[in-house]
């Protein structure tokens, strides 16, 4: 966040990157996270290359295979805990 003259903050910077996550961590992320939430991701960075089917050009992207994902708690207003069914 960047401070503004009116005392508020504006989000600037940062970036979006595709993230792959598997098994129980993926299930938990689906239940907990919503689009636009700021998260901290730790994992392995990899580069993927493919040929675009429309243009025939070679495309490249970076992707993180996540070991863990956590919320940026500075951006959370409220947390509701539920009992776990066993």
Short mmCIF file of C-alpha atoms in Angstrom, two decimals:
data_model
loop_
_atom_site.label_atom_id
_atom_site.label_comp_id
_atom_site.label_asym_id
_atom_site.label_seq_id
_atom_site.Cartn_x
_atom_site.Cartn_y
_atom_site.Cartn_z
CA UNK A 1 0.00 0.00 0.00
CA UNK A 2 1.14 3.53 -0.85
CA UNK A 3 0.04 6.47 1.40
CA UNK A 4 -2.11 9.11 -0.31
CA UNK A 5 -2.50 12.82 0.56
CA UNK A 6 -6.01 12.24 1.93
CA UNK A 7 -4.67 9.77 4.55
CA UNK A 8 -5.92 6.68 2.74
CA UNK A 9 -3.75 4.04 1.08
CA UNK A 10 -3.72 2.90 -2.54
CA UNK A 11 -2.48 -0.52 -3.60
CA UNK A 12 0.41 -0.28 -6.04
CA UNK A 13 2.98 -2.76 -7.23
CA UNK A 14 2.86 -6.48 -6.70
CA UNK A 15 2.14 -8.97 -9.44
CA UNK A 16 0.00 -11.97 -10.33
CA UNK A 17 1.50 -15.37 -11.04
CA UNK A 18 -0.13 -18.73 -11.74
CA UNK A 19 0.11 -21.05 -8.73
CA UNK A 20 -0.37 -24.81 -8.66
CA UNK A 21 -1.25 -26.48 -5.36
CA UNK A 22 -2.24 -30.11 -4.74
CA UNK A 23 -4.07 -32.46 -2.33
CA UNK A 24 -5.32 -31.29 1.06
CA UNK A 25 -3.67 -27.88 0.66
CA UNK A 26 -5.66 -27.32 -2.55
CA UNK A 27 -8.92 -28.32 -0.85
CA UNK A 28 -8.20 -25.96 2.05
CA UNK A 29 -7.28 -23.10 -0.30
CA UNK A 30 -10.55 -23.58 -2.25
CA UNK A 31 -12.58 -23.37 0.97
CA UNK A 32 -10.69 -20.39 2.39
CA UNK A 33 -9.41 -18.12 -0.37
CA UNK A 34 -11.38 -15.80 -2.64
CA UNK A 35 -10.30 -13.98 -5.79
CA UNK A 36 -8.37 -10.80 -5.02
CA UNK A 37 -7.10 -11.88 -1.58
CA UNK A 38 -3.46 -11.10 -0.96
CA UNK A 39 -1.49 -14.21 -0.09
CA UNK A 40 2.07 -15.27 0.63
CA UNK A 41 3.17 -18.29 -1.42
CA UNK A 42 6.24 -20.44 -0.87
CA UNK A 43 7.26 -23.13 -3.33
CA UNK A 44 9.22 -23.96 -6.45
CA UNK A 45 9.36 -21.56 -9.39
CA UNK A 46 9.30 -23.10 -12.86
CA UNK A 47 9.19 -21.85 -16.43
CA UNK A 48 6.70 -23.30 -18.90
CA UNK A 49 6.96 -22.93 -22.68
CA UNK A 50 4.31 -23.82 -25.26
CA UNK A 51 3.29 -23.02 -28.80
CA UNK A 52 0.27 -20.72 -29.20
CA UNK A 53 -2.29 -22.62 -31.31
CA UNK A 54 -3.63 -19.45 -32.95
CA UNK A 55 -0.43 -17.56 -33.79
CA UNK A 56 2.07 -20.42 -33.80
CA UNK A 57 4.38 -18.32 -31.61
CA UNK A 58 6.33 -19.79 -28.73
CA UNK A 59 5.00 -18.51 -25.39
CA UNK A 60 6.62 -18.66 -21.97
CA UNK A 61 5.25 -18.17 -18.47
CA UNK A 62 6.46 -18.62 -14.91
CA UNK A 63 4.51 -20.69 -12.39
CA UNK A 64 4.88 -21.50 -8.68
CA UNK A 65 4.15 -25.00 -7.41
CA UNK A 66 3.16 -24.11 -3.86
CA UNK A 67 4.37 -25.83 -0.71
CA UNK A 68 2.38 -23.41 1.43
CA UNK A 69 -0.03 -20.49 1.05
CA UNK A 70 -0.96 -18.06 3.81
CA UNK A 71 -3.08 -14.92 4.01
CA UNK A 72 -1.60 -11.44 4.32
CA UNK A 73 -3.27 -10.74 7.68
CA UNK A 74 -2.72 -7.00 7.37
CA UNK A 75 -5.51 -7.02 4.79
CA UNK A 76 -8.03 -9.18 6.71
CA UNK A 77 -10.94 -7.50 8.51
CA UNK A 78 -12.54 -10.57 10.09
CA UNK A 79 -11.97 -14.29 10.58
CA UNK A 80 -14.73 -16.73 11.45
CA UNK A 81 -13.67 -20.10 12.89
CA UNK A 82 -15.87 -23.15 12.49
CA UNK A 83 -15.76 -26.44 14.34
CA UNK A 84 -14.15 -29.20 12.37
CA UNK A 85 -16.30 -32.29 11.68
CA UNK A 86 -14.40 -35.46 12.55
#
